[in-house]
CSV table of N, CA, C and O in Angstrom, one decimal:
chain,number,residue,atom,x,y,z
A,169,UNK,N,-7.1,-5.2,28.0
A,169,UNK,CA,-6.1,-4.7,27.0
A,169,UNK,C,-6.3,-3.3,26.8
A,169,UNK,O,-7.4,-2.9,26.5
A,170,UNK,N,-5.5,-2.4,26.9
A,170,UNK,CA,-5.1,-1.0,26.5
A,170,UNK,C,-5.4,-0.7,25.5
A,170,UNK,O,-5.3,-1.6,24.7
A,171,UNK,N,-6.0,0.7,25.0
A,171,UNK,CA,-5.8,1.0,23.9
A,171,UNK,C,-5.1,2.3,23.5
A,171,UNK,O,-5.2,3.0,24.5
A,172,UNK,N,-4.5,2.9,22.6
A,172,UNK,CA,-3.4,4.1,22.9
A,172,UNK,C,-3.5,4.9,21.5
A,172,UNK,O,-3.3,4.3,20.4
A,173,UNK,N,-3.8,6.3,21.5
A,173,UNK,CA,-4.0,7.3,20.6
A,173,UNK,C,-3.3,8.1,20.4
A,173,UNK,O,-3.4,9.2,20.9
A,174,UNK,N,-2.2,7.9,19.5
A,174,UNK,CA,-1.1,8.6,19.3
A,174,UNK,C,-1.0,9.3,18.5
A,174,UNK,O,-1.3,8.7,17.5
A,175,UNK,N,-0.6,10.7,18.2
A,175,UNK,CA,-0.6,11.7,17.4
A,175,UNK,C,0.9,12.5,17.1
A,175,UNK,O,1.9,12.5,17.8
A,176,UNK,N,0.7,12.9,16.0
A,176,UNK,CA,2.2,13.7,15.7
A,176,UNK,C,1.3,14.9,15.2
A,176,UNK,O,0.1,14.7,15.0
A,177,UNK,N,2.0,16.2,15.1
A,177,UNK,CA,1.4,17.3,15.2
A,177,UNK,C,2.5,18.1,14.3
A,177,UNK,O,3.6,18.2,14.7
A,178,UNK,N,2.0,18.9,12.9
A,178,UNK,CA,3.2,19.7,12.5
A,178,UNK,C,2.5,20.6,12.5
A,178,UNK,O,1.3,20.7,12.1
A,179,UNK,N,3.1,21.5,13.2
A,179,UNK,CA,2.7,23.3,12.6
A,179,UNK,C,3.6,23.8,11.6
A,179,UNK,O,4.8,23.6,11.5
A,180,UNK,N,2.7,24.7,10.7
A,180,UNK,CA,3.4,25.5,9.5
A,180,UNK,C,4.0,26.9,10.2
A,180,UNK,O,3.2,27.6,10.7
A,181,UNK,N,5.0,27.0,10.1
A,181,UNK,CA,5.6,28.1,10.5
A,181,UNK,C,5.4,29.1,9.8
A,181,UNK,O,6.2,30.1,9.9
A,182,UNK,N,4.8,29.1,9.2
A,182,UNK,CA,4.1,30.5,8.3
A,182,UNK,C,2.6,30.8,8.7
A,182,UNK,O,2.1,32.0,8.6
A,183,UNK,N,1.7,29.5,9.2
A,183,UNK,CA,0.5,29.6,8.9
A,183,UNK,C,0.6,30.0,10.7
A,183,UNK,O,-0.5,30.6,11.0
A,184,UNK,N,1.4,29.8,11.9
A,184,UNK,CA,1.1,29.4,13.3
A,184,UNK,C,0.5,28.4,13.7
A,184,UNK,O,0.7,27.3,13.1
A,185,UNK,N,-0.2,28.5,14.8
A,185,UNK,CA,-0.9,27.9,15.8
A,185,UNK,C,-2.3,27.9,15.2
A,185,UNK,O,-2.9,26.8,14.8
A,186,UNK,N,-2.6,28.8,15.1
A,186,UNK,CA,-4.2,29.5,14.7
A,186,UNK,C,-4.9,29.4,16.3
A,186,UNK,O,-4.6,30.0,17.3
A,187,UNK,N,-6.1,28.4,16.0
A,187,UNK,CA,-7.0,27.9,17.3
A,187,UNK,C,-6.3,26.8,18.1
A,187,UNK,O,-6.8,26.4,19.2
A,188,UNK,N,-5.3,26.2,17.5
A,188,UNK,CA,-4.6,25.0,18.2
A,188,UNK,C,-4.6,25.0,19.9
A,188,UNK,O,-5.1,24.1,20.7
A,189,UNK,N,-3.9,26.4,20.2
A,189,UNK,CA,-3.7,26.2,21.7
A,189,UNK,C,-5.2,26.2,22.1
A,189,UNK,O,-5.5,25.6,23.1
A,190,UNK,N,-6.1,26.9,21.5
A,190,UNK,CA,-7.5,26.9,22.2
A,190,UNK,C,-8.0,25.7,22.4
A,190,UNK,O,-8.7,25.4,23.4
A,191,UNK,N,-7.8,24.9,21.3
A,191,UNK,CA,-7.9,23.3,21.1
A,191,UNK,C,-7.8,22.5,22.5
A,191,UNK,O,-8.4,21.9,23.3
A,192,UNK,N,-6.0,23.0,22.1
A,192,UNK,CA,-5.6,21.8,23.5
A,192,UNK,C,-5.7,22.0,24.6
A,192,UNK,O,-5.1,21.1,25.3
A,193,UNK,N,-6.5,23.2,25.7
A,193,UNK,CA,-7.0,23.8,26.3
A,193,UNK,C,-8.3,22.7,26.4
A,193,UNK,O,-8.5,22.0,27.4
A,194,UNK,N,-8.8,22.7,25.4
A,194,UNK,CA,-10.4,22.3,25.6
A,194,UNK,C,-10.7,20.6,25.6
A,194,UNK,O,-11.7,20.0,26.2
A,195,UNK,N,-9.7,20.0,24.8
A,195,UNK,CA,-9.3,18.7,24.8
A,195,UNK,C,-9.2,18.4,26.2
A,195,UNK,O,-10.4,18.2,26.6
A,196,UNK,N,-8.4,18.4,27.1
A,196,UNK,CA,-8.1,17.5,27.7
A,196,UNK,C,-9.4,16.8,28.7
A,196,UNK,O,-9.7,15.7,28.8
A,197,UNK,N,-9.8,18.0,29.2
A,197,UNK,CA,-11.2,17.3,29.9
A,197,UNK,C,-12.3,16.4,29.1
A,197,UNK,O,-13.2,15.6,29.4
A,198,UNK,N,-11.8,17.1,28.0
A,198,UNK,CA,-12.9,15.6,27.2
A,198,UNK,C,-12.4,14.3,27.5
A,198,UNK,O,-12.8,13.6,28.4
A,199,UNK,N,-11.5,14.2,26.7
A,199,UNK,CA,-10.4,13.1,26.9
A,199,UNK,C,-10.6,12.1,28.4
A,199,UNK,O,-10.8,10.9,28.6
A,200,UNK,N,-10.4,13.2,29.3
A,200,UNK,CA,-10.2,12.3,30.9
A,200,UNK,C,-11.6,12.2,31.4
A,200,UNK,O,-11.9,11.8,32.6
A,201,UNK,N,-12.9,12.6,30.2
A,201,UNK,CA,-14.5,12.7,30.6
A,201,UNK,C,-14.2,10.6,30.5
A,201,UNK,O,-14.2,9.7,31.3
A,202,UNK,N,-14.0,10.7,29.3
A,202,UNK,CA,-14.1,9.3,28.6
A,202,UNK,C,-12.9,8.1,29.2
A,202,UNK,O,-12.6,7.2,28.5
A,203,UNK,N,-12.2,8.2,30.4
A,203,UNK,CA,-11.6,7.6,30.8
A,203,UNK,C,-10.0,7.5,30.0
A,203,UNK,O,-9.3,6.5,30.1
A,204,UNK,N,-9.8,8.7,29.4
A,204,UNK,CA,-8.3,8.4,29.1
A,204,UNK,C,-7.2,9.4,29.4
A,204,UNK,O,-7.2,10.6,29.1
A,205,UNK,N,-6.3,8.5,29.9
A,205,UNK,CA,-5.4,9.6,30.7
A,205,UNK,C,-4.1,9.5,29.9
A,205,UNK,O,-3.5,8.4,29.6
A,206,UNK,N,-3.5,11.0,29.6
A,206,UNK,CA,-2.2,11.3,28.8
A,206,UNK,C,-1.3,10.6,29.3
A,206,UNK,O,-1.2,10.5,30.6
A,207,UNK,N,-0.6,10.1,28.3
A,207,UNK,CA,1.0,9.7,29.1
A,207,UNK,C,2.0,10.4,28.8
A,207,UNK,O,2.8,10.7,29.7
A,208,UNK,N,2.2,10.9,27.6
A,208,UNK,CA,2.7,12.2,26.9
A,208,UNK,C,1.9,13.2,26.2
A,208,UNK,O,1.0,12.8,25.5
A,209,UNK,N,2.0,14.4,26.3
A,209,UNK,CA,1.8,15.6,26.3
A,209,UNK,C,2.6,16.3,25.9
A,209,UNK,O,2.8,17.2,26.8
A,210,UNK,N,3.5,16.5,24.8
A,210,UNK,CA,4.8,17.5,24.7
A,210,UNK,C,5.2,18.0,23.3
A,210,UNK,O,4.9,17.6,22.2
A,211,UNK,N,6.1,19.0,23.8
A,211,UNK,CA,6.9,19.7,22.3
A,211,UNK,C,8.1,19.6,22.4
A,211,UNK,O,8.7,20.1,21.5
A,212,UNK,N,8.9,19.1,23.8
A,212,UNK,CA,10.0,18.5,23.8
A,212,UNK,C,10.5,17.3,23.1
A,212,UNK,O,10.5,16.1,23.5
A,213,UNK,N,10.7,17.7,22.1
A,213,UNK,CA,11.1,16.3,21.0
A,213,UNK,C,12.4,16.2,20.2
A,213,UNK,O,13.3,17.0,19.9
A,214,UNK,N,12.2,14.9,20.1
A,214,UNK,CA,14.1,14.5,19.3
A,214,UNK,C,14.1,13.6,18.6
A,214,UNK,O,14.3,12.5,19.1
A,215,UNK,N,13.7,13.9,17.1
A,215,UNK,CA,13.6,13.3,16.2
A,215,UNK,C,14.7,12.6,15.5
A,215,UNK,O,15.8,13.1,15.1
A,216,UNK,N,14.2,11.0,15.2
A,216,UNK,CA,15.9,10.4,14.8
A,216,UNK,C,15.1,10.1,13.5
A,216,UNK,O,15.4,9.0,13.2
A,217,UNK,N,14.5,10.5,12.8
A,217,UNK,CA,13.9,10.4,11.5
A,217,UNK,C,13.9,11.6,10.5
A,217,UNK,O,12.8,12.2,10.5
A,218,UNK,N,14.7,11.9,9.9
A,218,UNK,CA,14.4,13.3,9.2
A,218,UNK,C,13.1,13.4,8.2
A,218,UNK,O,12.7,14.5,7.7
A,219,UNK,N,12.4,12.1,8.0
A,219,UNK,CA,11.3,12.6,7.6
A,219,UNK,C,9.9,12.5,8.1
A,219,UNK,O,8.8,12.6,7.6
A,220,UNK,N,10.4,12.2,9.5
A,220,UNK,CA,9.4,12.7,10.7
A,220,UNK,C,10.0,13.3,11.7
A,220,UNK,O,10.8,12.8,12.4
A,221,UNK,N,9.3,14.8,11.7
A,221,UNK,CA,9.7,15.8,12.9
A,221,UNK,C,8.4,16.8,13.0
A,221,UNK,O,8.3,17.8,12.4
A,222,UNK,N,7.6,16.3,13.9
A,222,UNK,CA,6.5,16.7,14.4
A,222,UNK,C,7.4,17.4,15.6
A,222,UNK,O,8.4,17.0,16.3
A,223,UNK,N,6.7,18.7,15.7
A,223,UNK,CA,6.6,19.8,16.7
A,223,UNK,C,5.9,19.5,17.9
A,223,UNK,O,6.3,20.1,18.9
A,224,UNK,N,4.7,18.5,18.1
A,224,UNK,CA,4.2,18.0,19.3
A,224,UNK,C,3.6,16.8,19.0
A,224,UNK,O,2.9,16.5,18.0
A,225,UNK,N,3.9,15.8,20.2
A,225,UNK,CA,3.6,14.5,19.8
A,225,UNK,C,2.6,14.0,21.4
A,225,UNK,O,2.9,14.0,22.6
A,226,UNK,N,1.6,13.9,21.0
A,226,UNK,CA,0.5,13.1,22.3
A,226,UNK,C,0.1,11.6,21.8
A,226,UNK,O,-0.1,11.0,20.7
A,227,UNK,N,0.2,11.2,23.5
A,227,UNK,CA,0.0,10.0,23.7
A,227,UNK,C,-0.9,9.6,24.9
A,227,UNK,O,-0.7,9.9,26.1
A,228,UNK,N,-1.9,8.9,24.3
A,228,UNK,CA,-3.5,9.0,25.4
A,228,UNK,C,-3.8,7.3,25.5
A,228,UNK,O,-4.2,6.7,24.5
A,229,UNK,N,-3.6,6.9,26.7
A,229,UNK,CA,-4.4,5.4,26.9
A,229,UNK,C,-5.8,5.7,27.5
A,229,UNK,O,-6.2,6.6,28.2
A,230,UNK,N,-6.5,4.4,26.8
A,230,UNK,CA,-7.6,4.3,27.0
A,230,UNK,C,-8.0,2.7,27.9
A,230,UNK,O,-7.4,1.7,27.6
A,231,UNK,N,-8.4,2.7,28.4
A,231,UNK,CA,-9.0,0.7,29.1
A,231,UNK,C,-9.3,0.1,28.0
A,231,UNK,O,-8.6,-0.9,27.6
A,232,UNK,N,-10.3,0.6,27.1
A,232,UNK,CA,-11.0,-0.2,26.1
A,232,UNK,C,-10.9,0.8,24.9
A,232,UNK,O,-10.8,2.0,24.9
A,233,UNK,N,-11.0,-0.3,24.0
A,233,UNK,CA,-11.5,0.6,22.7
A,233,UNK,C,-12.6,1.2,22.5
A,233,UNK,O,-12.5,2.2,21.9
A,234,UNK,N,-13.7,0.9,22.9
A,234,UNK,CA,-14.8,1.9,23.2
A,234,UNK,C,-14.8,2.9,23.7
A,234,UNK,O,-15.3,3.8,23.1
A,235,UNK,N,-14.4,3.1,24.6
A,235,UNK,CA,-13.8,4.4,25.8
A,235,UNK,C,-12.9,5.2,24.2
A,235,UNK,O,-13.4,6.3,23.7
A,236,UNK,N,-11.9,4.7,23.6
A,236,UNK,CA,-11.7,5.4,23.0
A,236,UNK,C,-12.6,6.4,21.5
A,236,UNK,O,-12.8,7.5,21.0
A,237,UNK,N,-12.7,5.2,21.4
A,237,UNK,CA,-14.1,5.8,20.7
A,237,UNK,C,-15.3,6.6,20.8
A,237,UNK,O,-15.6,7.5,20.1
A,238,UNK,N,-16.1,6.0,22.1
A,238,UNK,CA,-16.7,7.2,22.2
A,238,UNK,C,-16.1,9.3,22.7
A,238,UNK,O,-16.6,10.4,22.7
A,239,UNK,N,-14.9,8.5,23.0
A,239,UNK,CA,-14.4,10.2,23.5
A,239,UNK,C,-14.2,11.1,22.0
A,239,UNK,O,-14.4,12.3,21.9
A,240,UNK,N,-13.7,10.3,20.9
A,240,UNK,CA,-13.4,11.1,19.6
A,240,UNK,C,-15.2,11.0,18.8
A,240,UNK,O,-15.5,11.8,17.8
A,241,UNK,N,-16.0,10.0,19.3
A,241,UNK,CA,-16.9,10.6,18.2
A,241,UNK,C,-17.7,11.3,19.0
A,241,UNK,O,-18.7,11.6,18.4
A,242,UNK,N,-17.7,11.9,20.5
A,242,UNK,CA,-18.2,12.5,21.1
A,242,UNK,C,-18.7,13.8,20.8
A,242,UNK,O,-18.0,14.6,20.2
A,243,UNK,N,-20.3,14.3,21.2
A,243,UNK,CA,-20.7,15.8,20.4
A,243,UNK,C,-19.3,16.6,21.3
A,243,UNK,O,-18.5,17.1,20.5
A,244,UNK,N,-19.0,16.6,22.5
A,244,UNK,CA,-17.8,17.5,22.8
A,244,UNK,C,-16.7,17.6,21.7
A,244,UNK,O,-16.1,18.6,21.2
A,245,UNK,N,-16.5,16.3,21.6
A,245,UNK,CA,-15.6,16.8,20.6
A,245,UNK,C,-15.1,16.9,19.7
A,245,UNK,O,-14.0,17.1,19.5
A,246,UNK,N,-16.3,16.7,18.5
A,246,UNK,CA,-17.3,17.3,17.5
A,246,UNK,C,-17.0,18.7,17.9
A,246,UNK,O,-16.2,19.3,17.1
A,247,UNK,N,-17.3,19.2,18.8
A,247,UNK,CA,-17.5,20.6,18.9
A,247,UNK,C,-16.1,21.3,18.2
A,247,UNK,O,-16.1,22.2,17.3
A,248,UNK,N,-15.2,20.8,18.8
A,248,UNK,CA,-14.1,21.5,18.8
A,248,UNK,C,-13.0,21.2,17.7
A,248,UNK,O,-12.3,22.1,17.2
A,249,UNK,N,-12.9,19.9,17.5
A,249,UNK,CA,-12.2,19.2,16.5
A,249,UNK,C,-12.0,20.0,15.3
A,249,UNK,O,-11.1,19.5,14.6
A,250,UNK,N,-12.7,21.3,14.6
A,250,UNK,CA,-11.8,21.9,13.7
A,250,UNK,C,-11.1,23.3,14.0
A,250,UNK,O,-10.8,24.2,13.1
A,251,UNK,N,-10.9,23.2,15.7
A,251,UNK,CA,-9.4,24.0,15.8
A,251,UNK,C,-8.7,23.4,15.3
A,251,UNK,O,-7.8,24.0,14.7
A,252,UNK,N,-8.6,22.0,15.5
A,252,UNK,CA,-7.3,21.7,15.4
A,252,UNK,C,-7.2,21.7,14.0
A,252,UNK,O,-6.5,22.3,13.2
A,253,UNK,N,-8.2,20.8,13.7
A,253,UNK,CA,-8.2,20.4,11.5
A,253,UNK,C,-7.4,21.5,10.6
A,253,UNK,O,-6.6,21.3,9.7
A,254,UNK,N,-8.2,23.2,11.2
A,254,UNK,CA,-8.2,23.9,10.3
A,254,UNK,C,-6.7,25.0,11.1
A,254,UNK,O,-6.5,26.2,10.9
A,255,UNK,N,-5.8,24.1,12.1
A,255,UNK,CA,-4.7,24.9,12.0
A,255,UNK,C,-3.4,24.2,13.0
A,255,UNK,O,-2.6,24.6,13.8
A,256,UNK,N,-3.8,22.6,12.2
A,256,UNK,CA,-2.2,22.3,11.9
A,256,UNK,C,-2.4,21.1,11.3
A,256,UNK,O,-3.5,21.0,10.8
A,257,UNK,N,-1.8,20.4,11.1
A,257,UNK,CA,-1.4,19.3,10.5
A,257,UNK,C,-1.3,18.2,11.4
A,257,UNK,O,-0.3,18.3,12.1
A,258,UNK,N,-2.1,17.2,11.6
A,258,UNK,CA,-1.9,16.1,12.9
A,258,UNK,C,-1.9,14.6,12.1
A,258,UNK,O,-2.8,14.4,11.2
A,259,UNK,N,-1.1,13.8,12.4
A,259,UNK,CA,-1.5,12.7,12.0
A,259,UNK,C,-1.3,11.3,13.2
A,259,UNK,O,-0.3,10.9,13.8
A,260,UNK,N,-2.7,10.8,13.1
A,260,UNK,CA,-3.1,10.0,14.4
A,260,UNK,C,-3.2,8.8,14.0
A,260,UNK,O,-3.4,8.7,12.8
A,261,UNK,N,-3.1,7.7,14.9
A,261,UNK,CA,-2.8,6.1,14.9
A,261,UNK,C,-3.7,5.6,16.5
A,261,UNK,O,-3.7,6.2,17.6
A,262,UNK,N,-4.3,4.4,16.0
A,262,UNK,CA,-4.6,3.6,17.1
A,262,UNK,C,-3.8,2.7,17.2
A,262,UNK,O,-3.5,2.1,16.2
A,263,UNK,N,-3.4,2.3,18.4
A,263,UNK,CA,-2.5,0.7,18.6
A,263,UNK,C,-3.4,-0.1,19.8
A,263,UNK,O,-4.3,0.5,20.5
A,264,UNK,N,-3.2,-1.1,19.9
A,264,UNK,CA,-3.6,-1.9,21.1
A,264,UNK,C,-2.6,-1.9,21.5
A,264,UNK,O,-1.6,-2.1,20.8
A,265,UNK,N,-2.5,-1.9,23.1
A,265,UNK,CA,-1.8,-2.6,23.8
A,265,UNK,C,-1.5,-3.9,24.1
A,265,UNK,O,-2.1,-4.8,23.6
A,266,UNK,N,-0.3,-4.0,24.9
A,266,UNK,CA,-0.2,-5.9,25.2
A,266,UNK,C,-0.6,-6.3,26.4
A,266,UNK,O,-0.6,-7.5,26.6
């Protein structure tokens, strides 16, 4: 069974990016360290919810829930996790697959 790490992402248009792009730069090889590969990656978006409109939305499967786990409690990515914290706004969900 799958497991899937889904994120919505707002940037403050006042505040920028900050370290974000540095972020997602440095992410991905973590991510694909721990066996999970993007299925989405984008800022091409089309929101039918006006009170959800996230600027970038990622979508990462994993094999197992552990796989996902250890990639986020990972010292790698410890390391880097407050680019993103301290410059944007992200809000993340785990789902299982079917």
């Amino acid at each position: 069974m799958s497991w899937y790490f889904i994120v919505d992402t707002y940037i403050d248009e006042e505040s920028g990016r900050g370290q974000y792009d540095d972020y997602i730069k440095q992410v991905k090889p973590i991510v694909e360290k721990y066996g999970g590969t993007y299925l989405v990656r984008t800022e091409n978006l089309y929101s039918l919810c006006e009170k959800r409109t996230p600027q970038r939305v990622i979508v990462i499967r994993f094999d197992t829930r552990e796989q996902l786990d250890y990639c986020f409690s990972s010292d790698e990515y410890k390391a880097i996790m407050s680019k993103r914290k301290n410059s944007v706004d992200s809000r993340a969900i785990i789902a299982e697959g079917l």
